C-alpha atoms as a printed R data frame, in Angstrom:
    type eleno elety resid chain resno        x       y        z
1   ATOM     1    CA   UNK     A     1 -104.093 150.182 -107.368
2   ATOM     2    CA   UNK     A     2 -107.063 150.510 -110.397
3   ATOM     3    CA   UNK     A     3 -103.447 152.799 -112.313
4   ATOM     4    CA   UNK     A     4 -101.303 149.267 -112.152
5   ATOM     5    CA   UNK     A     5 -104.433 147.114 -112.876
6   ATOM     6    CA   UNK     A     6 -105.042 149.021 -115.644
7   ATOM     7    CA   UNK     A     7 -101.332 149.044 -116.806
8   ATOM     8    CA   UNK     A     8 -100.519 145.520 -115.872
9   ATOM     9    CA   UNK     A     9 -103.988 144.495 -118.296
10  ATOM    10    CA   UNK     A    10 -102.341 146.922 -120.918
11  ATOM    11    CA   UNK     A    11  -98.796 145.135 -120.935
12  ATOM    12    CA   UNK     A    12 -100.674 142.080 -121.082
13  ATOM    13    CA   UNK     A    13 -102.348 142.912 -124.499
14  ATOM    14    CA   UNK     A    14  -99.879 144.603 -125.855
15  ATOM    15    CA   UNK     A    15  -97.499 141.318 -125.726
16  ATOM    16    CA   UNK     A    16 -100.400 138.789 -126.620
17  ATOM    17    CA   UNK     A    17 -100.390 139.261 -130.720
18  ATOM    18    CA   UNK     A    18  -96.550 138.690 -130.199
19  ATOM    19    CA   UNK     A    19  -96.744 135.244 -128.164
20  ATOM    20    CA   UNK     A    20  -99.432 134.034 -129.687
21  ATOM    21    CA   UNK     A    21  -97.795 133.144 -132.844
22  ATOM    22    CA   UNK     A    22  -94.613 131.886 -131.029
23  ATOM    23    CA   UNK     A    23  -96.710 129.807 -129.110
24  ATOM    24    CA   UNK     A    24  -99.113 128.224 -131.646
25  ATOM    25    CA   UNK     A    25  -95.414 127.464 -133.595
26  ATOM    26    CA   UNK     A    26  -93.932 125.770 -130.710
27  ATOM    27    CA   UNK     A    27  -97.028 123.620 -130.620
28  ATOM    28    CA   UNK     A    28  -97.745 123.324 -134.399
29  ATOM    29    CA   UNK     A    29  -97.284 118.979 -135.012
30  ATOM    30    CA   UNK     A    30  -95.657 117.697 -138.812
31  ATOM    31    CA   UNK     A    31  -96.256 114.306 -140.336
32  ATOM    32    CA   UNK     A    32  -93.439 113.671 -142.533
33  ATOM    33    CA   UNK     A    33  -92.094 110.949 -144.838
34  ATOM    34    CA   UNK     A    34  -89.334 109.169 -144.784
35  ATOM    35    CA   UNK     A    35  -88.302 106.735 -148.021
36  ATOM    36    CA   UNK     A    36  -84.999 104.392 -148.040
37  ATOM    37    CA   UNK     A    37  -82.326 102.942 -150.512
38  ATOM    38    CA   UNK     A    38  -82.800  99.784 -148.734
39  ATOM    39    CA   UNK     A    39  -85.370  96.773 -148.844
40  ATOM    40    CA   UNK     A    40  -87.809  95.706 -145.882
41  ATOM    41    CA   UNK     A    41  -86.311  94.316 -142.916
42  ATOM    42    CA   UNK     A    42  -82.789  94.659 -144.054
43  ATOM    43    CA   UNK     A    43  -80.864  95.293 -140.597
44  ATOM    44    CA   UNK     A    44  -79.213  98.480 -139.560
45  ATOM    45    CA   UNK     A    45  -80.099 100.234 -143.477
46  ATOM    46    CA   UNK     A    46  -83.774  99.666 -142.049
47  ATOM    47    CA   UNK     A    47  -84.536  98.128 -138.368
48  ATOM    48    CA   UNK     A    48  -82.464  97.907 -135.398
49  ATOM    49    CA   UNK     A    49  -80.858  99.942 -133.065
50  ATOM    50    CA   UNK     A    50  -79.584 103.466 -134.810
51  ATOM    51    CA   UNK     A    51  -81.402 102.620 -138.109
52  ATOM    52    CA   UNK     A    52  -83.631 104.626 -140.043
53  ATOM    53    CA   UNK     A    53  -86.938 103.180 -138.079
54  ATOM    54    CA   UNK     A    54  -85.147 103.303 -135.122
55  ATOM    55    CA   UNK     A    55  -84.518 107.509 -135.840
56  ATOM    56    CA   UNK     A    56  -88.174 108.207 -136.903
57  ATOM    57    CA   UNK     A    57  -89.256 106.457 -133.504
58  ATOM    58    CA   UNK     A    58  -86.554 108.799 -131.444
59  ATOM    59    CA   UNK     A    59  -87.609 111.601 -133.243
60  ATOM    60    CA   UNK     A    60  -91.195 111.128 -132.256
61  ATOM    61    CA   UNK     A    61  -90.818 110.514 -128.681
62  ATOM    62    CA   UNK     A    62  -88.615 113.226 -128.334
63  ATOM    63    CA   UNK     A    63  -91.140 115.782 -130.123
64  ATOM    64    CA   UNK     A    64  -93.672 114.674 -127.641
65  ATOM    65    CA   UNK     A    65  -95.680 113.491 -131.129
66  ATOM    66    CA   UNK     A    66  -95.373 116.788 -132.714
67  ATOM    67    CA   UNK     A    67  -92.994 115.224 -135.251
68  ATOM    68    CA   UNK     A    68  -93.939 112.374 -136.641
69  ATOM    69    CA   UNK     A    69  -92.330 110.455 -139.374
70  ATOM    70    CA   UNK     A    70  -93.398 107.477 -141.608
71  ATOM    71    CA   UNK     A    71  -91.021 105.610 -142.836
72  ATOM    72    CA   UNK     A    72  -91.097 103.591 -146.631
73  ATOM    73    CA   UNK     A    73  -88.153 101.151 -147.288
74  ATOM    74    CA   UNK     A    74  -87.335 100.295 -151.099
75  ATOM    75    CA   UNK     A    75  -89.985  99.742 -153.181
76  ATOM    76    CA   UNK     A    76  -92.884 100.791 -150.427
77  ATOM    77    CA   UNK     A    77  -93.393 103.877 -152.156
78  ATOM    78    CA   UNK     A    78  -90.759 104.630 -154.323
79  ATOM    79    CA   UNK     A    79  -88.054 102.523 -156.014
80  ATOM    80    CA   UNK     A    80  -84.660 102.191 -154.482
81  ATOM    81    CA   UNK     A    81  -82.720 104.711 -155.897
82  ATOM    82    CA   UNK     A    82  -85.443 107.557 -156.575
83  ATOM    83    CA   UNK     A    83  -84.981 109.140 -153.144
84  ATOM    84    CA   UNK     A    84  -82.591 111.736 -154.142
85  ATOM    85    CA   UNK     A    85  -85.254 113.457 -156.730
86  ATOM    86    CA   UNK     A    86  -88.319 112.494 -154.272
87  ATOM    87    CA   UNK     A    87  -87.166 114.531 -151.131
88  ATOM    88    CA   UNK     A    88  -86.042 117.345 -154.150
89  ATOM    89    CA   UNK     A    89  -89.498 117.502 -155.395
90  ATOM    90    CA   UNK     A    90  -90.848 117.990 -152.204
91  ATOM    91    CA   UNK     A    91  -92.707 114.209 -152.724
92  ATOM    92    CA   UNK     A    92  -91.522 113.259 -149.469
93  ATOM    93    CA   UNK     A    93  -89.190 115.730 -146.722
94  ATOM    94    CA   UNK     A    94  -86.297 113.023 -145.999
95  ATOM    95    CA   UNK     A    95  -84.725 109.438 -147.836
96  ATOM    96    CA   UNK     A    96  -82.316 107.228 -145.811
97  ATOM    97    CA   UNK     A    97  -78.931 106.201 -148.514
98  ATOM    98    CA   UNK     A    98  -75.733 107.297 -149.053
99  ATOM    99    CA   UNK     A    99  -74.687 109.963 -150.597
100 ATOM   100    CA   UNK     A   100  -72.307 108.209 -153.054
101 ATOM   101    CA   UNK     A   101  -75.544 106.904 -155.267
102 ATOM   102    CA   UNK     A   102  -75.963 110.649 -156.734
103 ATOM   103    CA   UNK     A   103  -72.286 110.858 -157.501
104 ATOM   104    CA   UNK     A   104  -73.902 110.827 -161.490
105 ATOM   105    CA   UNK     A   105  -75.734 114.477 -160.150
106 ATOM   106    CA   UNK     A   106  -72.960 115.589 -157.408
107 ATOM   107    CA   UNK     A   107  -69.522 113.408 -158.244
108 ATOM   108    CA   UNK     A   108  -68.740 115.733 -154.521
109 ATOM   109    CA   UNK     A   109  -71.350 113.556 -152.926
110 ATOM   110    CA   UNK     A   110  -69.447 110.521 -153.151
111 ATOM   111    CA   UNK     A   111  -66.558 111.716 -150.176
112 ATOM   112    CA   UNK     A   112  -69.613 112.351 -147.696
113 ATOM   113    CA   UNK     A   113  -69.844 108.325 -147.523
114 ATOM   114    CA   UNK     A   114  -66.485 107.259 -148.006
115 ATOM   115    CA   UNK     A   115  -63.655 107.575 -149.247
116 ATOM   116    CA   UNK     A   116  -60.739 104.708 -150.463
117 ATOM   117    CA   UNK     A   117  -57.980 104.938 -148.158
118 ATOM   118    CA   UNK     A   118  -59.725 108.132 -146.512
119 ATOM   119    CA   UNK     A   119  -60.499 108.740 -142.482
120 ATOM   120    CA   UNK     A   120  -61.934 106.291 -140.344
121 ATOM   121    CA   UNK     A   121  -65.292 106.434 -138.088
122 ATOM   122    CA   UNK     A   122  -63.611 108.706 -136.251
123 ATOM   123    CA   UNK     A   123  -61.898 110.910 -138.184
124 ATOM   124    CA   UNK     A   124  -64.748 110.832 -140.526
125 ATOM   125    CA   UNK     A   125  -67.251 112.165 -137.431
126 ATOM   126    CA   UNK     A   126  -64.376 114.512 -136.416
127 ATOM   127    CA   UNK     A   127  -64.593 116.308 -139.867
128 ATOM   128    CA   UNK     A   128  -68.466 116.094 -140.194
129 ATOM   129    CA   UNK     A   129  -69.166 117.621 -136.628
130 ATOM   130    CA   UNK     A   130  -66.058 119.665 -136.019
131 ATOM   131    CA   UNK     A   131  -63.938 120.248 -139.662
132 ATOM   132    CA   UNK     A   132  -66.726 121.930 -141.571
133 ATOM   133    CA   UNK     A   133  -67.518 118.847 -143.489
134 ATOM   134    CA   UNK     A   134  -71.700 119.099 -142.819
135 ATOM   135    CA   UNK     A   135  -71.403 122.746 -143.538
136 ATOM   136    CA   UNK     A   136  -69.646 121.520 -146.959
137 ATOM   137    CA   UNK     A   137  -72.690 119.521 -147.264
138 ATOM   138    CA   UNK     A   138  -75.196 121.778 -147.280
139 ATOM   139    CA   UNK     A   139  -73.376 123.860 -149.117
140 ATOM   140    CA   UNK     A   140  -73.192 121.413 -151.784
141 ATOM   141    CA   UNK     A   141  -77.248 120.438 -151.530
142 ATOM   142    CA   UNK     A   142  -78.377 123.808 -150.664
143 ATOM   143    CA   UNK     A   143  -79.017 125.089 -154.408
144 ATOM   144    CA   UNK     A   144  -81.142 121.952 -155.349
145 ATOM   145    CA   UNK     A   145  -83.306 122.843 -152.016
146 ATOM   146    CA   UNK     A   146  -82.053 120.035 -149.564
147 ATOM   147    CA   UNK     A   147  -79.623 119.609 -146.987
148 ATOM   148    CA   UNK     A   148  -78.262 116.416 -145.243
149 ATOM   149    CA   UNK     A   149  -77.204 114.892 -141.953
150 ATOM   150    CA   UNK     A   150  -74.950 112.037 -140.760
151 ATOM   151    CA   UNK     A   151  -77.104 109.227 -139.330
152 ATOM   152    CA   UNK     A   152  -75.400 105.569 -139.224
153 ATOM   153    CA   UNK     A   153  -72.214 104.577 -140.168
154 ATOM   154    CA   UNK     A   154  -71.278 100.682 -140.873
155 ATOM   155    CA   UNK     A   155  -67.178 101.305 -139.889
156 ATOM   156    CA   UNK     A   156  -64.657  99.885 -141.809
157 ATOM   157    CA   UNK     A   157  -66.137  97.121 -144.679
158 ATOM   158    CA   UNK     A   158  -64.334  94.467 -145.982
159 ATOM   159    CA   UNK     A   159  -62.312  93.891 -149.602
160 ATOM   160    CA   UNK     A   160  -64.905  91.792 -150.050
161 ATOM   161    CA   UNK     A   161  -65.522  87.967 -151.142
162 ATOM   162    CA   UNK     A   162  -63.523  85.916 -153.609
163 ATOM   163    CA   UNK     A   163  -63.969  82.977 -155.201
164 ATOM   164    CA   UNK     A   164  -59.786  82.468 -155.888
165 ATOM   165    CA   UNK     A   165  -57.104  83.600 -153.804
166 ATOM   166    CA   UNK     A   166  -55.785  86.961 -154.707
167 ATOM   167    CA   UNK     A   167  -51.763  86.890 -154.908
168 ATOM   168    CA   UNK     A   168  -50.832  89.221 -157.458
169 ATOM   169    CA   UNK     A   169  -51.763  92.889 -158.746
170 ATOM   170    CA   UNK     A   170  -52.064  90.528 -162.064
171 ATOM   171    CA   UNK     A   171  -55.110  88.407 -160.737
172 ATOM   172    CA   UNK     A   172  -57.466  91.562 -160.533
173 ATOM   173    CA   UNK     A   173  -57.338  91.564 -164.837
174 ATOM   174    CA   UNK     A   174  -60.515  90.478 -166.408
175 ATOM   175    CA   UNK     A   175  -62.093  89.965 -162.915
176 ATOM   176    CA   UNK     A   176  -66.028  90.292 -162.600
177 ATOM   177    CA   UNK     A   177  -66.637  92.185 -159.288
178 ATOM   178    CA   UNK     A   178  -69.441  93.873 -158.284
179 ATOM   179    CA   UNK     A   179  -68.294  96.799 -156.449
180 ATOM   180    CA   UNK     A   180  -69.795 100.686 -155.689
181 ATOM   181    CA   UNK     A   181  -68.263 103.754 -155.438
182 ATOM   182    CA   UNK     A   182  -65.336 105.400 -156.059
183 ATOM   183    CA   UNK     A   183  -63.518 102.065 -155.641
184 ATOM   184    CA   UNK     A   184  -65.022 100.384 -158.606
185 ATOM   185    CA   UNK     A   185  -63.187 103.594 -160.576
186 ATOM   186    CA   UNK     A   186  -59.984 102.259 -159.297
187 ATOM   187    CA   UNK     A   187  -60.349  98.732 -159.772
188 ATOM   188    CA   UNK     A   188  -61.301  99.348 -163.494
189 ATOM   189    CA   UNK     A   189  -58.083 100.678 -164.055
190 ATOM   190    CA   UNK     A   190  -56.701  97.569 -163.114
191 ATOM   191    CA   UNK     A   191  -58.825  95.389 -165.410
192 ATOM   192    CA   UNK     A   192  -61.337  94.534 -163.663
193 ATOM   193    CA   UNK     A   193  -65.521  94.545 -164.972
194 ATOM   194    CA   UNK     A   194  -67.436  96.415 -162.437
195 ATOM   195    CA   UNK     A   195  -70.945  95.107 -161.909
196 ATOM   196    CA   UNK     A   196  -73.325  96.949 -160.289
197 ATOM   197    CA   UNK     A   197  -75.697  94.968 -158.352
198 ATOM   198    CA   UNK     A   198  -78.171  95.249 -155.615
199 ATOM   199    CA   UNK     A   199  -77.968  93.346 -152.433
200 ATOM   200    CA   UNK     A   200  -80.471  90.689 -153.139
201 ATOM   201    CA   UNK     A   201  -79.034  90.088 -156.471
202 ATOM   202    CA   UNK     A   202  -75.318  89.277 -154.937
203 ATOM   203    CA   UNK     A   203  -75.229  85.405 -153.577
204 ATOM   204    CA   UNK     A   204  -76.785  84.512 -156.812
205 ATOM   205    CA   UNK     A   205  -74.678  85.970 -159.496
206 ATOM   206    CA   UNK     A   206  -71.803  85.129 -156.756
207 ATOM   207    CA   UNK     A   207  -72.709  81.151 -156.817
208 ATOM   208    CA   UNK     A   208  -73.156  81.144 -160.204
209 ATOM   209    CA   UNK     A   209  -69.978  82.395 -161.492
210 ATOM   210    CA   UNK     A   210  -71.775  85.091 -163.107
211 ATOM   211    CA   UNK     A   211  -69.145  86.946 -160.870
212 ATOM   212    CA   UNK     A   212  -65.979  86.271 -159.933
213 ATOM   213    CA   UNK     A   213  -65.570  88.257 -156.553
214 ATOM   214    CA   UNK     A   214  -67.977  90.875 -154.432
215 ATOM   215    CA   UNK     A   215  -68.362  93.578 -152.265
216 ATOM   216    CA   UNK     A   216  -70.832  93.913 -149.520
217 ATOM   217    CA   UNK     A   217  -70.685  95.608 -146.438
218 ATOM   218    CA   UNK     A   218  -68.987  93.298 -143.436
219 ATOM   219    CA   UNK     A   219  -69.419  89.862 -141.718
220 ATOM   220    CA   UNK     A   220  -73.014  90.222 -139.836
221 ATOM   221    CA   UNK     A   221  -74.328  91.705 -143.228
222 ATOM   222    CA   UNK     A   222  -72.321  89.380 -146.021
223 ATOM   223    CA   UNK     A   223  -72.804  86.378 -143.221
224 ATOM   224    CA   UNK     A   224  -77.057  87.080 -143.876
225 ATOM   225    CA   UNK     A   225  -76.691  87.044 -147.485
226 ATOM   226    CA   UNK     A   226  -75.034  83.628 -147.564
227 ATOM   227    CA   UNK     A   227  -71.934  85.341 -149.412
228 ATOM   228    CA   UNK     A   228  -69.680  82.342 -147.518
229 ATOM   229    CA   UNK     A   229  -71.556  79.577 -149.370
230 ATOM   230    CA   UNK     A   230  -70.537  81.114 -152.550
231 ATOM   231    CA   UNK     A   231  -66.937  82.042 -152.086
232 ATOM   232    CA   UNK     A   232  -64.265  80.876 -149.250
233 ATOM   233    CA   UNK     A   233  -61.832  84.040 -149.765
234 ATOM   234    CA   UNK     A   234  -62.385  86.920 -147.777
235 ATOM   235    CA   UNK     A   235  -60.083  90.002 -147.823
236 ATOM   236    CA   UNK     A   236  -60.108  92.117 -145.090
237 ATOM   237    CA   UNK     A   237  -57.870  95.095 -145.416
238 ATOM   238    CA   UNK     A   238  -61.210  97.492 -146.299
239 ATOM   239    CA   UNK     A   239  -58.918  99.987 -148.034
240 ATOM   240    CA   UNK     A   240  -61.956 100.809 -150.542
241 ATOM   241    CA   UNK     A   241  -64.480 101.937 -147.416
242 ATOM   242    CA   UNK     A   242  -62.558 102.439 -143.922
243 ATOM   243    CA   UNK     A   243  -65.815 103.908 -142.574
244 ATOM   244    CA   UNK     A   244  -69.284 104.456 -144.618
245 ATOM   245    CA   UNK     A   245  -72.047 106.973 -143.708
246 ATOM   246    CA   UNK     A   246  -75.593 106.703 -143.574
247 ATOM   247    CA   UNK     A   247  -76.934 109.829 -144.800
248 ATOM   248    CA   UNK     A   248  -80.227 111.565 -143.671
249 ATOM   249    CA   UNK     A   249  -81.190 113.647 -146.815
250 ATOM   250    CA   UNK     A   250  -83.766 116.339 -145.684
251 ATOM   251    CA   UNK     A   251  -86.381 118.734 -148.411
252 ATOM   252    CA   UNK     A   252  -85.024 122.311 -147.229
253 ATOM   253    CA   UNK     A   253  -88.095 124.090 -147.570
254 ATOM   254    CA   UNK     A   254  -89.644 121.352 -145.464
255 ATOM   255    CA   UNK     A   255  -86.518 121.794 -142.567
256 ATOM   256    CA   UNK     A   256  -87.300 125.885 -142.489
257 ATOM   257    CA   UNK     A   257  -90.971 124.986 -141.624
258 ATOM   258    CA   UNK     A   258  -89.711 123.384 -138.298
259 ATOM   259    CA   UNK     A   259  -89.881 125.229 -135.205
260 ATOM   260    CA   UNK     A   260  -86.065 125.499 -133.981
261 ATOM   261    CA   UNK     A   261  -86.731 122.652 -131.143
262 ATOM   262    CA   UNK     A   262  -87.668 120.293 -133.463
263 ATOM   263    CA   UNK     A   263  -84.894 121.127 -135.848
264 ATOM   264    CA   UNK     A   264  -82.676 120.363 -132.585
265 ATOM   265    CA   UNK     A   265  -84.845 116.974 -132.130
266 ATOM   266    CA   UNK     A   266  -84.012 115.963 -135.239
267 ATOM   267    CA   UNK     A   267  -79.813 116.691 -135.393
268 ATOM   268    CA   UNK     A   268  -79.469 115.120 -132.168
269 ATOM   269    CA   UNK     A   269  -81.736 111.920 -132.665
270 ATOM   270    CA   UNK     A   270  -79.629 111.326 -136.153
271 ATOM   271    CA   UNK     A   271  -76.500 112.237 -133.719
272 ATOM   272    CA   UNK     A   272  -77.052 109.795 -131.357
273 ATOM   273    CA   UNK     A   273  -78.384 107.209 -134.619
274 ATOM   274    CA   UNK     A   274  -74.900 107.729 -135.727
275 ATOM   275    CA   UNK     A   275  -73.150 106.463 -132.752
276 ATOM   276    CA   UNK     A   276  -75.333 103.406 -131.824
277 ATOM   277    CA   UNK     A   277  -75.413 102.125 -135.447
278 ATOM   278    CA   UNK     A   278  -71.583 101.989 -135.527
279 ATOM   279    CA   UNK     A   279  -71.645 100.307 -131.635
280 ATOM   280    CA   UNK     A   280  -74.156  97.798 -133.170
281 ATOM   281    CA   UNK     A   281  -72.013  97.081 -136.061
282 ATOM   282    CA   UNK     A   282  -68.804  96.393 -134.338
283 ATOM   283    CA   UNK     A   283  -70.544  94.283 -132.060
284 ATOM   284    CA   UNK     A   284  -72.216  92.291 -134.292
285 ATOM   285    CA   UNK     A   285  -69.331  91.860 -136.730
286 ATOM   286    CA   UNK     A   286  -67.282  90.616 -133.828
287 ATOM   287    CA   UNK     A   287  -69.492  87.153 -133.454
288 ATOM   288    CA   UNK     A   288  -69.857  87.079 -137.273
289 ATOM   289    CA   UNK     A   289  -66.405  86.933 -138.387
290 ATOM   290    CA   UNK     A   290  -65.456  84.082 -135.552
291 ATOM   291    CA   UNK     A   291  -68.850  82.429 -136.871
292 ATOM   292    CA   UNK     A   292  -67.805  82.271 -140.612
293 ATOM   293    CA   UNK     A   293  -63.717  81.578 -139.838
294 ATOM   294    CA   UNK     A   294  -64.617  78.493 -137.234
295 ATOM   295    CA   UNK     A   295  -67.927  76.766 -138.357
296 ATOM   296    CA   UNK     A   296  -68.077  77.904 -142.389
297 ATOM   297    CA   UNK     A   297  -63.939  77.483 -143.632
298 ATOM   298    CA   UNK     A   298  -63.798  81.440 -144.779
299 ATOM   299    CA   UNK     A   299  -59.909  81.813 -145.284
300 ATOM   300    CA   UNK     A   300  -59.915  85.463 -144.042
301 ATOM   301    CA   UNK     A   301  -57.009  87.591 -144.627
302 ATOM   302    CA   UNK     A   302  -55.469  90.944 -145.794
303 ATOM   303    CA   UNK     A   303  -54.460  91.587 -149.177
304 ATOM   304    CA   UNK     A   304  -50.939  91.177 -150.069
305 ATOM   305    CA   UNK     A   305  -48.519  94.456 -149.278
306 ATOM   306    CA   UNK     A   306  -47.951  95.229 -152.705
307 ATOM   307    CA   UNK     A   307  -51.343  94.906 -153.659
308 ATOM   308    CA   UNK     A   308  -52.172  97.729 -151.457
309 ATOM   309    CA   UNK     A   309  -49.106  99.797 -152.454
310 ATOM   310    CA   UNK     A   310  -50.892  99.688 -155.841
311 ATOM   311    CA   UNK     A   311  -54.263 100.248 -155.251
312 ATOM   312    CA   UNK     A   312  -53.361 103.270 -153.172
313 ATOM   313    CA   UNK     A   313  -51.340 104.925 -156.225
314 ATOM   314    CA   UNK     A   314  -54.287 104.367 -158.751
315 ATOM   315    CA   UNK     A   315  -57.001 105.938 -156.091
316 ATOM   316    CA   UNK     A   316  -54.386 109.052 -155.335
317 ATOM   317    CA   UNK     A   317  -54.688 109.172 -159.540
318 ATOM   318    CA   UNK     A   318  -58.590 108.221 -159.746
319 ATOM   319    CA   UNK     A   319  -59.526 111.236 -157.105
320 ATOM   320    CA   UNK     A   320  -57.228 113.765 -158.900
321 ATOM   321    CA   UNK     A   321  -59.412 112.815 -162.114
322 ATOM   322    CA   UNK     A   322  -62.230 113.540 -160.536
323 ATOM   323    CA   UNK     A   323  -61.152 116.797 -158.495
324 ATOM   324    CA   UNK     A   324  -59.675 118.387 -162.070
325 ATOM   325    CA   UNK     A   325  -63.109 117.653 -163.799
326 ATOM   326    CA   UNK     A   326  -65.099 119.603 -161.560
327 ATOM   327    CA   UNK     A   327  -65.026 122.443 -159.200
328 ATOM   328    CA   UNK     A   328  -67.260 121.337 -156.245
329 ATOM   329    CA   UNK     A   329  -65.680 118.294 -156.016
330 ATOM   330    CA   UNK     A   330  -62.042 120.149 -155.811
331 ATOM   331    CA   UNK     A   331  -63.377 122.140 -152.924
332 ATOM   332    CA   UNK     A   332  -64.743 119.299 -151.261
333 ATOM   333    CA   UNK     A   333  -61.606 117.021 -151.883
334 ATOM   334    CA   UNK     A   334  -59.314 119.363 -150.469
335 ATOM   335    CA   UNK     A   335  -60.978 120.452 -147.479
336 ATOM   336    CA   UNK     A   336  -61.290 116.600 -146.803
337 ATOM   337    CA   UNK     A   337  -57.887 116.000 -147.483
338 ATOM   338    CA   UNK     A   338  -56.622 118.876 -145.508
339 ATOM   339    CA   UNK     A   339  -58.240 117.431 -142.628
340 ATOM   340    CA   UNK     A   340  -57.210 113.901 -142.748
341 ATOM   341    CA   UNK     A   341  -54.099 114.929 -143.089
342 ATOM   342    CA   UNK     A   342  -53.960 116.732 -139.408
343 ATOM   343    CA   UNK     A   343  -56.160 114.408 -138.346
344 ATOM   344    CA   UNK     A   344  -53.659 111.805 -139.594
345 ATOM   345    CA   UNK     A   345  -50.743 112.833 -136.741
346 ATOM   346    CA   UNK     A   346  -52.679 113.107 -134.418
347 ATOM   347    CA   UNK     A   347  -53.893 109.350 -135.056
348 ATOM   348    CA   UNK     A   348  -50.579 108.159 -135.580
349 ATOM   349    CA   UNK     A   349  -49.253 109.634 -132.292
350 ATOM   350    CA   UNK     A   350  -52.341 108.278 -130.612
351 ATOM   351    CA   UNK     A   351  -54.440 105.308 -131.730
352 ATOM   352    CA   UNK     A   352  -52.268 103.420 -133.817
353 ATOM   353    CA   UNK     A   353  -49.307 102.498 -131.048
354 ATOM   354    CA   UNK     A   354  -52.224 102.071 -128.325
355 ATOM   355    CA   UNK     A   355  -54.184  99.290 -130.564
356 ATOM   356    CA   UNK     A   356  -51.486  96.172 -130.274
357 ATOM   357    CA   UNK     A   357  -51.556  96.991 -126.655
358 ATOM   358    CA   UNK     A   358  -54.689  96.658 -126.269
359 ATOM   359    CA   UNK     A   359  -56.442  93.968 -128.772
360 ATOM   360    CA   UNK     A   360  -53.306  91.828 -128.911
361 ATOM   361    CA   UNK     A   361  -51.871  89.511 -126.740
């Protein structure tokens, strides 16, 4: 009996320098940072269910408290648009955006938020989570020290908001639109002046006639900035975004510091962030578009055939440009395309005869 004390006590000490570490790790807490692209309040970029706020609070509850996060919108620590070199420097460890604002440091960046006449929400989650598009990702942020998630995603946005109807590939010529992203490369080639403006600064230059037409996200969102009192024609085809992601942009040293569980926390609190910020969307669109067609006089409708037909051609040409002129963006572009592609029958086969049946009487 005093032979297995004595050998049970050894085994014991033998193993305690090992645990102990693991242990202390696995209840080690972090206080992190969080700084956002958008301004205060501004729904789903900021508050509501699957936002930013709404991710730092799942995170914590889910850690038990050992992760915290405090979250900064625009201008509460940082300005807008300084994110991207913040979470680099190690200033803060994550920045809510999209990925498309550093396409002037990473043009590759721009096809992780959307893509003109690319996938949908779905095919879009189907190539993050199951085509190799997050490892692409990190692959692409690794060597500046940060890697990213997908944590929101608005669905399909609209043309946008004109102030005269569009009938013609000939009416785009000389047009002031404000317009992001790879789609204000394509509309340039048809004449028009790209503006660049943040949200706040829209209805204004809008109602002015400062510009002619403008792009915002979808009916909830254009509905709160008033974008109906300033112009009564609103396209809907959404060829320029057919889904946009939110992206969670994370300092790497500052991810390898997490235990493994919390790593897990935080993938499957921006997972499920992802999903109910798209649910929230749709729903909310849904009232907002019969709002602004019944009680505001919005003439919504989709641009003309031939319209499309062109605008498709020139963004085939304006994403060639851009894949020739640089070699991360090739690899990223072709692996996306690759995908969509396959992705594309299967879609065909499956969702699009199944949607008249079901949303049309």
């Amino acid at each position: 009996m005093e032979r297995r004390r004595f050998l049970a006590g050894a085994a014991i000490a033998a193993s305690a320098p090992l645990a102990a570490p693991a242990i202390a790790r696995a209840q080690e807490s972090f206080s992190w940072k969080m700084t956002n692209a958008y301004g205060p309040g501004s729904p789903y970029y900021v508050e509501g269910p699957g936002s930013p706020t709404d991710f730092c609070k799942k995170v914590e509850a889910l850690s038990g408290g050992r992760l915290k996060i405090q979250h900064f919108a625009a201008g509460e620590l940082i300005p807008a648009l300084e994110g991207f070199d913040a979470v680099q420097n190690g200033i803060v460890e994550m920045n809510a955006a999209n990925a498309y604002f550093w396409a002037g440091k990473l043009p590759a960046a721009q096809y992780f938020t959307t893509v003109p006449f690319g996938m949908d929400v779905k095919g879009t989650n189907a190539w993050l989570y199951n085509g190799g598009g997050i490892e692409l990702w990190h692959e692409l942020y690794e060597p500046l020290g940060m890697l990213a998630f997908p944590m929101g995603n608005t669905g399909v946005q609209m043309t946008g908001w004109f102030r005269k109807e569009i009938n013609s590939i000939e009416d785009f010529n000389g047009l002031n639109m404000r317009i992001p992203g790879l789609a204000g490369k394509v509309y340039a080639k048809l004449g028009v002046n790209v503006q660049l403006l943040p949200g706040g600064e829209i209805f204004p230059a809008l109602e002015r006639g400062v510009i002619d037409a403008a792009e915002f996200v979808g009916p909830f969102q254009d509905r709160r900035l008033g974008l109906q009192k300033a112009a009564k024609y609103y396209y809907t085809t959404g060829w320029h975004e057919p889904n946009n992601v939110t992206e969670l942009l994370i300092n790497k040293a500052a991810w390898d510091s997490l235990p493994t569980d919390l790593q897990e926390i935080v993938k499957i609190a921006a997972m499920a962030c992802n999903v109910e910020s798209n649910a929230w969307c749709d729903a909310t669109n849904a009232e907002a578009m019969d709002d602004l067609v019944t009680n505001f006089d919005v003439k919504a409708m989709p641009l003309p055939d031939e319209i499309v037909a062109k605008l498709r051609e020139l963004t085939a040409e304006t994403l060639e440009e851009g894949a020739a002129a640089d070699e991360k963006t090739r690899k990223v572009h072709d692996a996306y395309f690759a995908f969509k592609e396959q992705y594309g029958d299967w879609a065909g086969i499956s969702a699009e005869p199944l949607l008249p049946v079901l949303y049309k009487s």
